[in-house]
Tab-separated table of C-alpha atoms in Angstrom:
chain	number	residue	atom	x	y	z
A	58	UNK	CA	31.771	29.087	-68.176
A	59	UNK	CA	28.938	27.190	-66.328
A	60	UNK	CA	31.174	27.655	-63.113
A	61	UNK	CA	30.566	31.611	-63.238
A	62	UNK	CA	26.882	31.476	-63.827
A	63	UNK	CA	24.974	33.043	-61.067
A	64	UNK	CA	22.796	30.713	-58.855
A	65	UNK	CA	19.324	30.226	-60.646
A	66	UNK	CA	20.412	31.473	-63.792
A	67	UNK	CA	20.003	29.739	-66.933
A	68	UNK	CA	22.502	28.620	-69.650
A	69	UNK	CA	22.589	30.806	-73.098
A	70	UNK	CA	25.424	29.083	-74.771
A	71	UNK	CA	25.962	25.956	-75.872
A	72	UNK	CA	29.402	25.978	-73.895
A	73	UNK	CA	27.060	26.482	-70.751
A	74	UNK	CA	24.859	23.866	-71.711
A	75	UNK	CA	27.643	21.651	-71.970
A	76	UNK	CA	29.156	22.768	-68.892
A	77	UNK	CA	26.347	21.931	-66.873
A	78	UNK	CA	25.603	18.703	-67.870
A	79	UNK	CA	29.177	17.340	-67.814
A	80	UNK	CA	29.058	18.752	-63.942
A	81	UNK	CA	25.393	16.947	-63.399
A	82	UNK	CA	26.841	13.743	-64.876
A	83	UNK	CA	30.146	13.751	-62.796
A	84	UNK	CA	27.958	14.493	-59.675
A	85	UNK	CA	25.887	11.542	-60.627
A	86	UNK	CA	29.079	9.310	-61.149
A	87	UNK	CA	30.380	10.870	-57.775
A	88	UNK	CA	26.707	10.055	-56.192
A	89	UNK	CA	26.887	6.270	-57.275
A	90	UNK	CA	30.214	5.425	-56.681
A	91	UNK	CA	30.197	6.756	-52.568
A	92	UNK	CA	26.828	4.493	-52.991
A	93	UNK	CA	29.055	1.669	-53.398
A	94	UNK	CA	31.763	2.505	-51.272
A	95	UNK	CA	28.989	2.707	-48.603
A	96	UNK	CA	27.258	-0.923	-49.711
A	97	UNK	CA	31.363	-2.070	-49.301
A	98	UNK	CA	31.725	-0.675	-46.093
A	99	UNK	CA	28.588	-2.534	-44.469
A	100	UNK	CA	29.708	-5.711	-45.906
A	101	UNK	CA	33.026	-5.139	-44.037
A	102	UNK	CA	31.166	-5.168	-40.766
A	103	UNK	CA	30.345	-2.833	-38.024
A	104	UNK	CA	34.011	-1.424	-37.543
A	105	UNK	CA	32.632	0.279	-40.642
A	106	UNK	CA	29.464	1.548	-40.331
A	107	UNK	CA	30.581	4.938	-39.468
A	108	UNK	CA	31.999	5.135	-42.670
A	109	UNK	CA	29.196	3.621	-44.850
A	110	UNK	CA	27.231	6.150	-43.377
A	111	UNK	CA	29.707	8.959	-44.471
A	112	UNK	CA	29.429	7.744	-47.696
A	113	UNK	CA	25.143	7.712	-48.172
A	114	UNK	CA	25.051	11.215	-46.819
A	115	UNK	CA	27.613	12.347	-49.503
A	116	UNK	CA	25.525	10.326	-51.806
A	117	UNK	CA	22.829	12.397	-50.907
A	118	UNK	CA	24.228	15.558	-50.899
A	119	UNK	CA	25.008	15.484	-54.164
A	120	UNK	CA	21.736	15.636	-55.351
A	121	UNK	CA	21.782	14.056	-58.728
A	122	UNK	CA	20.066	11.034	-58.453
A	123	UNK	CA	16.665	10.134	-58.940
A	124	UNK	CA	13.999	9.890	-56.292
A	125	UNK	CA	13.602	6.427	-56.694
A	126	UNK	CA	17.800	6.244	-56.178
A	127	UNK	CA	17.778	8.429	-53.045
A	128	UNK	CA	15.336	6.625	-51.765
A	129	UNK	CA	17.406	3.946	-51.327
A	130	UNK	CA	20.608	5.944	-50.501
A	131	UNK	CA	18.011	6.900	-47.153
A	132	UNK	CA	16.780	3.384	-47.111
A	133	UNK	CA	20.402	2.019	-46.763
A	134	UNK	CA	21.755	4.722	-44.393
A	135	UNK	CA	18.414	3.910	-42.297
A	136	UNK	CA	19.846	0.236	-42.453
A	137	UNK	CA	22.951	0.594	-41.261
A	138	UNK	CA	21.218	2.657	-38.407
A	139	UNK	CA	19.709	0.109	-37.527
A	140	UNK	CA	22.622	-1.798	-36.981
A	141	UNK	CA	24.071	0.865	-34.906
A	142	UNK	CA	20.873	0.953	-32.552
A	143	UNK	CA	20.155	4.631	-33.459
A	144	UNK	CA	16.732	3.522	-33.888
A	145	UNK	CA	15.050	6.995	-34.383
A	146	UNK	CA	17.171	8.140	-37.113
A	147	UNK	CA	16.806	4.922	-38.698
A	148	UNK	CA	12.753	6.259	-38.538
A	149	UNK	CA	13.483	9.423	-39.966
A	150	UNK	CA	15.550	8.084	-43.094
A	151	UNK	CA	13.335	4.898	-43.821
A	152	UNK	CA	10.514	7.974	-44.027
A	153	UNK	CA	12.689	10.152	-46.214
A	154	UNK	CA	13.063	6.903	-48.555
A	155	UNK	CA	9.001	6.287	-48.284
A	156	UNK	CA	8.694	9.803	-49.298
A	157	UNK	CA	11.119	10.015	-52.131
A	158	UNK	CA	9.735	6.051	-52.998
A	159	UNK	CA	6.345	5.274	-51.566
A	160	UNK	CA	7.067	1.830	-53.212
A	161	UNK	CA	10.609	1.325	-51.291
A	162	UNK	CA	9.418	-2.212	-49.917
A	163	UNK	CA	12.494	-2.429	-47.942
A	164	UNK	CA	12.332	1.355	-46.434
A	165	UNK	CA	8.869	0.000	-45.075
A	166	UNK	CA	10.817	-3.038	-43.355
A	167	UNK	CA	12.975	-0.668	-41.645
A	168	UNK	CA	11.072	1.593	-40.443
A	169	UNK	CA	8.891	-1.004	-38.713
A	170	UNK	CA	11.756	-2.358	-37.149
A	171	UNK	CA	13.342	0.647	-35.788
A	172	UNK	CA	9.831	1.603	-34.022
A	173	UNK	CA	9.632	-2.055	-32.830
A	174	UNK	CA	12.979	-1.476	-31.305
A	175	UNK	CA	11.476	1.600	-29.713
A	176	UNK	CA	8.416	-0.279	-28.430
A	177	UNK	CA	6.297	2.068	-30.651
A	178	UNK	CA	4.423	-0.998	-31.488
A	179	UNK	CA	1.364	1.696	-33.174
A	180	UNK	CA	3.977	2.915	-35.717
A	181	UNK	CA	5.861	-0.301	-36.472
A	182	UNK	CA	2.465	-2.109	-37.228
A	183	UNK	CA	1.335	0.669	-39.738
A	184	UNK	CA	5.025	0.228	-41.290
A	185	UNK	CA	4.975	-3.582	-41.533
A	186	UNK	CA	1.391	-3.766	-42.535
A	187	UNK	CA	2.544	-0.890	-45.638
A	188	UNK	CA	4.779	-3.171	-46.479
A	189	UNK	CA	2.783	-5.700	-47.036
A	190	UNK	CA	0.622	-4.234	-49.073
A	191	UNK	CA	2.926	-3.858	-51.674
A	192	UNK	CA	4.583	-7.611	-51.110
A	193	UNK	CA	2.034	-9.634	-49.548
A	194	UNK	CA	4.494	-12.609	-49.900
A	195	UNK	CA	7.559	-10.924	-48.125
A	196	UNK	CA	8.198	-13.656	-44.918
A	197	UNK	CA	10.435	-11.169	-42.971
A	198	UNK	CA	7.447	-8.493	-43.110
A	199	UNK	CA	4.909	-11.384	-42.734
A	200	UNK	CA	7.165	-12.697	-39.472
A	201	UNK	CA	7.279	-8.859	-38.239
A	202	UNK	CA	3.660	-8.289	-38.388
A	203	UNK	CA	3.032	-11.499	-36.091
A	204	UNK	CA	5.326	-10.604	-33.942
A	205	UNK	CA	4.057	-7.249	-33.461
A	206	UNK	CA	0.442	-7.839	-32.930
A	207	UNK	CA	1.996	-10.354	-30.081
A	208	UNK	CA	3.129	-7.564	-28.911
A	209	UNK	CA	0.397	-5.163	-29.374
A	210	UNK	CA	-1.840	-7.492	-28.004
A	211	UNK	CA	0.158	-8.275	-24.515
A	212	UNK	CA	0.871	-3.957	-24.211
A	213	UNK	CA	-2.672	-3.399	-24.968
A	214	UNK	CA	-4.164	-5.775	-22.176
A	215	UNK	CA	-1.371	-4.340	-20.006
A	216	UNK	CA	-2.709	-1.222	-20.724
A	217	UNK	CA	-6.378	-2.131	-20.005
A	218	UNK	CA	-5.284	-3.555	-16.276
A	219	UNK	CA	-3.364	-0.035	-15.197
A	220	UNK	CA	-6.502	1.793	-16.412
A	221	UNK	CA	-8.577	-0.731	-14.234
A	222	UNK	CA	-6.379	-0.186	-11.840
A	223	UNK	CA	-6.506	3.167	-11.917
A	224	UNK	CA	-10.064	3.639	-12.132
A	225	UNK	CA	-10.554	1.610	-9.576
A	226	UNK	CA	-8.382	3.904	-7.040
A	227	UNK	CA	-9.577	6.941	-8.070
A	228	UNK	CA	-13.327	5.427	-6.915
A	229	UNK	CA	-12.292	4.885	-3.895
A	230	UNK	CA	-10.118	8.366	-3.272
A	231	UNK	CA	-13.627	9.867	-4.678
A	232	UNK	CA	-15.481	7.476	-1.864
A	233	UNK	CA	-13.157	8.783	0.602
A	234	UNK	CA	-13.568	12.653	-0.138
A	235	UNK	CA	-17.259	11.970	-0.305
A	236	UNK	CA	-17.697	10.119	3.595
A	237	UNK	CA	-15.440	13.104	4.829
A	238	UNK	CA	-12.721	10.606	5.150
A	239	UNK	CA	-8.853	11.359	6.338
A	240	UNK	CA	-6.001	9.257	5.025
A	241	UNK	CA	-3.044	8.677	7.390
A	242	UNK	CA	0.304	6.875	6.771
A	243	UNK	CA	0.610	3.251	7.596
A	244	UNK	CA	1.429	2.099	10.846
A	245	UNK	CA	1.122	-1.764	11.212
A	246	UNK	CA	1.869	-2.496	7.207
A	247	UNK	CA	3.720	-5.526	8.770
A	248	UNK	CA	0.729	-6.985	10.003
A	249	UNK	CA	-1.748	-6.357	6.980
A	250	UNK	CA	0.285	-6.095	4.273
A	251	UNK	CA	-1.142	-4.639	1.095
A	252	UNK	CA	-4.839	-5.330	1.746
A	253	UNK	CA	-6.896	-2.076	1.017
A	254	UNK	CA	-10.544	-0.684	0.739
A	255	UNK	CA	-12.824	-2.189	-1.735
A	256	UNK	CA	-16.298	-0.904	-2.790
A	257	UNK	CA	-18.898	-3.642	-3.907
A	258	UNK	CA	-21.807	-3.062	-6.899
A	259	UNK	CA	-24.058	-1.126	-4.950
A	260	UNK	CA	-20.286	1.257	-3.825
A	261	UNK	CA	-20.582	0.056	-0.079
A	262	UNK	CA	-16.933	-0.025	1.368
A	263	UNK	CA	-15.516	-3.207	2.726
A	264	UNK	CA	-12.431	-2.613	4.741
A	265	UNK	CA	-9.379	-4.590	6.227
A	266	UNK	CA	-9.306	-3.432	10.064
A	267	UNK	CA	-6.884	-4.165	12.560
A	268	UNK	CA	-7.576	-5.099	16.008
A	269	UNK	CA	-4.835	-4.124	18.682
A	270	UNK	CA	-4.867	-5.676	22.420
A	271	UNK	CA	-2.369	-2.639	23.349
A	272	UNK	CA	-1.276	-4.800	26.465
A	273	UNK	CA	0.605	-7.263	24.644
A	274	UNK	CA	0.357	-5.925	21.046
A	275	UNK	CA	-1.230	-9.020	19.925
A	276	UNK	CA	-3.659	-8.764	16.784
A	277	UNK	CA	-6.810	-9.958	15.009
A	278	UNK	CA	-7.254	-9.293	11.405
A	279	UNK	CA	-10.654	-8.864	9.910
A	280	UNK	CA	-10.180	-8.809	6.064
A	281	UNK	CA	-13.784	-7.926	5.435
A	282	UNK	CA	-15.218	-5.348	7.718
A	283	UNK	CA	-18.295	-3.269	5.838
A	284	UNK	CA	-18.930	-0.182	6.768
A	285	UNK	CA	-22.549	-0.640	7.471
A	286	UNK	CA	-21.323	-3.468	9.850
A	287	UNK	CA	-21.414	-2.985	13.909
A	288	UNK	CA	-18.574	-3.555	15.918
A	289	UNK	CA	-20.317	-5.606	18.073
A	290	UNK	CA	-21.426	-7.669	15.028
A	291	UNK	CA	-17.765	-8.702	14.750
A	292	UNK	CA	-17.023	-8.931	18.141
A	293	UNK	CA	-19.719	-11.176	18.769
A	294	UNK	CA	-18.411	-13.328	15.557
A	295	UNK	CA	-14.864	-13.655	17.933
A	296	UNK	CA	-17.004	-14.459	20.572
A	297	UNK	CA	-16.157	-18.327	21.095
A	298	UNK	CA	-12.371	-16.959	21.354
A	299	UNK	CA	-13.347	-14.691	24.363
A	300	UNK	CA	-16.040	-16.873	25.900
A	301	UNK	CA	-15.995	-17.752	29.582
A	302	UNK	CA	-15.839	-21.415	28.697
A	303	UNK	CA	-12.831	-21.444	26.520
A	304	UNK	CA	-9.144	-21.736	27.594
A	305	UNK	CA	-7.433	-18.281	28.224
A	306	UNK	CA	-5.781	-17.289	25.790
A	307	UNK	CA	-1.842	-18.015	25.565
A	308	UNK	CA	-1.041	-14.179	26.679
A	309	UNK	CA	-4.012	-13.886	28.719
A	310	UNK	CA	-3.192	-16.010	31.370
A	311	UNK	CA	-6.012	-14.382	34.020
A	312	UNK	CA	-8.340	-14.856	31.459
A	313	UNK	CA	-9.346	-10.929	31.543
A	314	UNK	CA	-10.152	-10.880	27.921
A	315	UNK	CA	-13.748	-12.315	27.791
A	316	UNK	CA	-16.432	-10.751	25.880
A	317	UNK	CA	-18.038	-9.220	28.513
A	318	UNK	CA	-14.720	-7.763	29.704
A	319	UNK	CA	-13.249	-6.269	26.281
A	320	UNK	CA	-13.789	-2.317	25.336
A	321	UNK	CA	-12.416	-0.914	21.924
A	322	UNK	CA	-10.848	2.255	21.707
A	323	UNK	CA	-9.094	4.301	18.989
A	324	UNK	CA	-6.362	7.114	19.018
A	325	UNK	CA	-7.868	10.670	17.875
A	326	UNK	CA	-6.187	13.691	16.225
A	327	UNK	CA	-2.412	11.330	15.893
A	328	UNK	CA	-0.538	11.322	12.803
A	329	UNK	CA	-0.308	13.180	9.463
A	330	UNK	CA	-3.040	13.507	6.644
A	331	UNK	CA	-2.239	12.641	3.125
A	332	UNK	CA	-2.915	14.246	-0.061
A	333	UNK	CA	-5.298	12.417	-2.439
A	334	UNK	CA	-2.115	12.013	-5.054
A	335	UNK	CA	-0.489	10.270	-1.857
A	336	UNK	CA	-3.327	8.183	-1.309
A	337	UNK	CA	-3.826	7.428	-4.880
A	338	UNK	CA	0.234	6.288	-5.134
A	339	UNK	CA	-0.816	3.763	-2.032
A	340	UNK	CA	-4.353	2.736	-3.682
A	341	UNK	CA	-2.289	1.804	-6.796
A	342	UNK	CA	0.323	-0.361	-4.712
A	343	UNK	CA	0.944	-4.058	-5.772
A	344	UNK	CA	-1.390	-3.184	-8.895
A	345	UNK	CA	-0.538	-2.877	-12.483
A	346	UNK	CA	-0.589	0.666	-11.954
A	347	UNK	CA	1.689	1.170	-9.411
A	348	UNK	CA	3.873	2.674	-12.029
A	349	UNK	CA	2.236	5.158	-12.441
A	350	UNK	CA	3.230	8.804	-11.686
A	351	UNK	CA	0.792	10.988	-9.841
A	352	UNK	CA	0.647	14.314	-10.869
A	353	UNK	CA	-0.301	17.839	-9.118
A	354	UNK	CA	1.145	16.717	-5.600
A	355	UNK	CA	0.019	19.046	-3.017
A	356	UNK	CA	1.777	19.460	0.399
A	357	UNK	CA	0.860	17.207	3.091
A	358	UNK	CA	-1.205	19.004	6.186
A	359	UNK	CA	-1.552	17.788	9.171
A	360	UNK	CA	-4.696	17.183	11.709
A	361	UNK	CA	-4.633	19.266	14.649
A	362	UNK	CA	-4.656	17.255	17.822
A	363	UNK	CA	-2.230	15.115	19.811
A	364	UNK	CA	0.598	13.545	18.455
A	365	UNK	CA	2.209	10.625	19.067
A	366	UNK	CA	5.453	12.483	21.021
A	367	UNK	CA	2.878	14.052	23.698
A	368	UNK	CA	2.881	13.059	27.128
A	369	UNK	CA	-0.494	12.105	26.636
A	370	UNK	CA	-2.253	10.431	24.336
A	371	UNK	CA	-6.059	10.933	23.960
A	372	UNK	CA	-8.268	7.375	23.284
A	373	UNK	CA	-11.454	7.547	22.607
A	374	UNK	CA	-14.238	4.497	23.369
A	375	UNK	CA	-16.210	3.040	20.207
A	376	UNK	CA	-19.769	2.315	20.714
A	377	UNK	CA	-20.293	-1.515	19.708
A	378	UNK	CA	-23.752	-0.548	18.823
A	379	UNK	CA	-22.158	1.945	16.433
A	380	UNK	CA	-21.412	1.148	12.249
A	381	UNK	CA	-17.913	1.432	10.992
A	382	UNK	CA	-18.696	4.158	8.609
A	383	UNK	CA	-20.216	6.525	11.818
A	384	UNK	CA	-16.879	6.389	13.674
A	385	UNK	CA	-14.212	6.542	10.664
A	386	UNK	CA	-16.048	9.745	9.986
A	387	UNK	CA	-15.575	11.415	13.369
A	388	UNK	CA	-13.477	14.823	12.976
A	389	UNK	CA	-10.889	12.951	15.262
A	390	UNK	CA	-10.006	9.761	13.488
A	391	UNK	CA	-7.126	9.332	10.812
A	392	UNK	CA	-7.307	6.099	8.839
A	393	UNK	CA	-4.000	4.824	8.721
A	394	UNK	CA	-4.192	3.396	5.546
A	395	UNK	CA	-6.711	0.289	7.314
A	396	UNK	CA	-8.309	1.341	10.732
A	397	UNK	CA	-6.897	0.387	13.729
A	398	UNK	CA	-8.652	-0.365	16.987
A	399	UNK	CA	-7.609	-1.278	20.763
A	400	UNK	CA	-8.655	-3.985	22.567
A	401	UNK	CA	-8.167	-3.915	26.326
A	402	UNK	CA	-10.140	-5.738	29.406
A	403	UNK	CA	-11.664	-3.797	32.293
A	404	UNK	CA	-10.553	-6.320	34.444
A	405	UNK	CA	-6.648	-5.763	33.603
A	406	UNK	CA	-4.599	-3.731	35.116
A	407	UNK	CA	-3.515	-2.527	32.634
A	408	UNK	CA	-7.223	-0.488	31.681
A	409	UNK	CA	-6.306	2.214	34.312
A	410	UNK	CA	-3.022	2.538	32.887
A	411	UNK	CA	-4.967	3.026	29.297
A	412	UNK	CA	-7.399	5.274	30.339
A	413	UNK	CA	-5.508	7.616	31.532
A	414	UNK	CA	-3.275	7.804	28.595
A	415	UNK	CA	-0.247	6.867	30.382
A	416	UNK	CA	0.584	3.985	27.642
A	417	UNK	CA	1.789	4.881	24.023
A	418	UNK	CA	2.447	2.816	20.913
A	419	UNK	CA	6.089	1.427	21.368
């Protein structure tokens, strides 16, 4: 009897002949009527599902079909899938069916939707546009393909912005490392929002900086501040707000801040230094590549020198005759995020108050 031959032996009798093919049809019969059942069972809607797929896989497993009929046993289980949202292994079958069928039209159709689902817009593309090839007049696959390179086209410029984005950051963190530059945390965020660094053609830096009169904690805001740029060049610009002639200013009401009068001062050796993947992760901020994960964090260390909690706090004067770039780079300074300067009037009295380092930040 057939049923006693060892596996991968051959028949030597006609009774085992006949034997095995009355087994190899009633495995075929068995494979195409759970096909059925499982075609049934989708049409009865997604209560059912779970069963039409039950059905395919014993389909399958019997093993006595044709490629080109397994191929779309896979290609319907990879359907139904589908339906169920279990996008990848609708991928895997519709690429068993392919295999089995590289003319399985509808295998091709699945497959690109299940990677669409996925947002693998590469993969359903190649999939739809395989399709195609073998029924250029299919609408569905025709409908899928523009849909797609919609798609495709919007991820791909989305793309091309965070790698702007990014590029552009890491230009400036490479700017900052090479000006001997420290990064602190934001302090006055509230008063200059997002605005950051930005290098021009010729990769001068043009900075936001915030001016501080510490009396009243009043501001100016300078979007544009190259480096190359004197403080006096600036002050000077401000100069009809400070003149002599002009009306004090609303908080000023002895009129102590005139240009003459003013000094600008900035806090050395206060606050914490940031890592470059820190500074990268604010650099990226309110871009399309804020998003984006920065990898290889290293710890934060901080500058040695007063901090904020000390009785005193140490100022130091900025030469108006100075450039940016010559003070940001003094061993002392820590850019938090924009620099900040201090405005206050010699003819305050406040200034002695200052100067001595008797006043903190509130």
């Amino acid at each position: 009897m057939a049923l006693l031959m060892e596996k991968g032996s051959k028949p030597t009798t006609d009774s085992e002949v006949s034997d095995l093919e009355g087994i190899a049809a009633l495995k075929q019969s068995t494979a195409v009527e759970l096909k059925e059942q499982g075609n049934q069972y989708v049409k009865m809607g997604n209560k059912h599902y779970s069963e039409a797929i039950n059905c395919y896989t014993r389909a399958i497993n019997q093993q006595a079909l044709t490629d080109s009929e397994t191929s779309l046993l896979y290609s319907n289980r990879s359907h139904v899938n589908l339906l169920l949202g279990n996008y990848r292994r609708a991928i895997t079958d519709a690429e068993e069916a392919i295999k089995l069928c590289p003319s399985n039209v509808k295998a091709f159709y699945r497959a690109a939707k299940a990677s669409l689902s996925l947002n693998l817009l590469s993969e359903a593309k190649y999939f739809a546009e395989k399709g195609l090839e073998l029924d250029s007049s299919n609408v569905e696959l025709e409908k899928l393909v523009r849909q797609i390179s919609a798609l495709k086209m919007e991820q791909d410029k989305q793309q091309a912005e965070i790698n702007k984005a990014l590029a552009v950051a890491k230009d400036l963190v490479s700017a900052f490392g090479d000006r001997g530059l420290k990064m602190g945390k934001a302090m006055y965020r509230e008063l200059t929002g997002l605005k950051k660094p930005v290098l021009d053609k010729n990769k001068i830096m043009h900075w936001p900086v915030l001016f501080l009169y510490a009396e009243v904690m009043y501001s100016d805001f300078i979007e544009d501040f190259c480096e190359m740029d004197t403080f006096s060049m600036h002050l000077d610009m401000l100069s009809n707000m400070y003149s002599e002639s002009s009306p004090p200013l609303p908080w000023d009401t002895g009129n102590n801040y005139t240009r003459e009068e003013i000094e600008l001062y900035y806090e050395a050796g206060s606050g914490v230094c940031l890592p470059e993947t820190k500074v990268l992760q604010y650099l990226l901020e309110g871009t399309a590549g804020a998003d984006i994960e920065c990898e290889n964090e290293e710890k934060d260390t901080s500058e040695h020198g007063f901090s904020r909690g000390d009785a005193i706090t140490k100022w130091v004067k900025v030469n108006e005759k100075r450039k940016l770039v010559d003070v940001i780079q003094e061993p002392g300074f820590i850019i938090s995020e924009i620099p900040v300067f201090y405005v206050v009037s010699k003819r305050s009295s406040f200034y002695e108050k200052f100067k001595a380092g008797k006043w903190r930040l509130p």
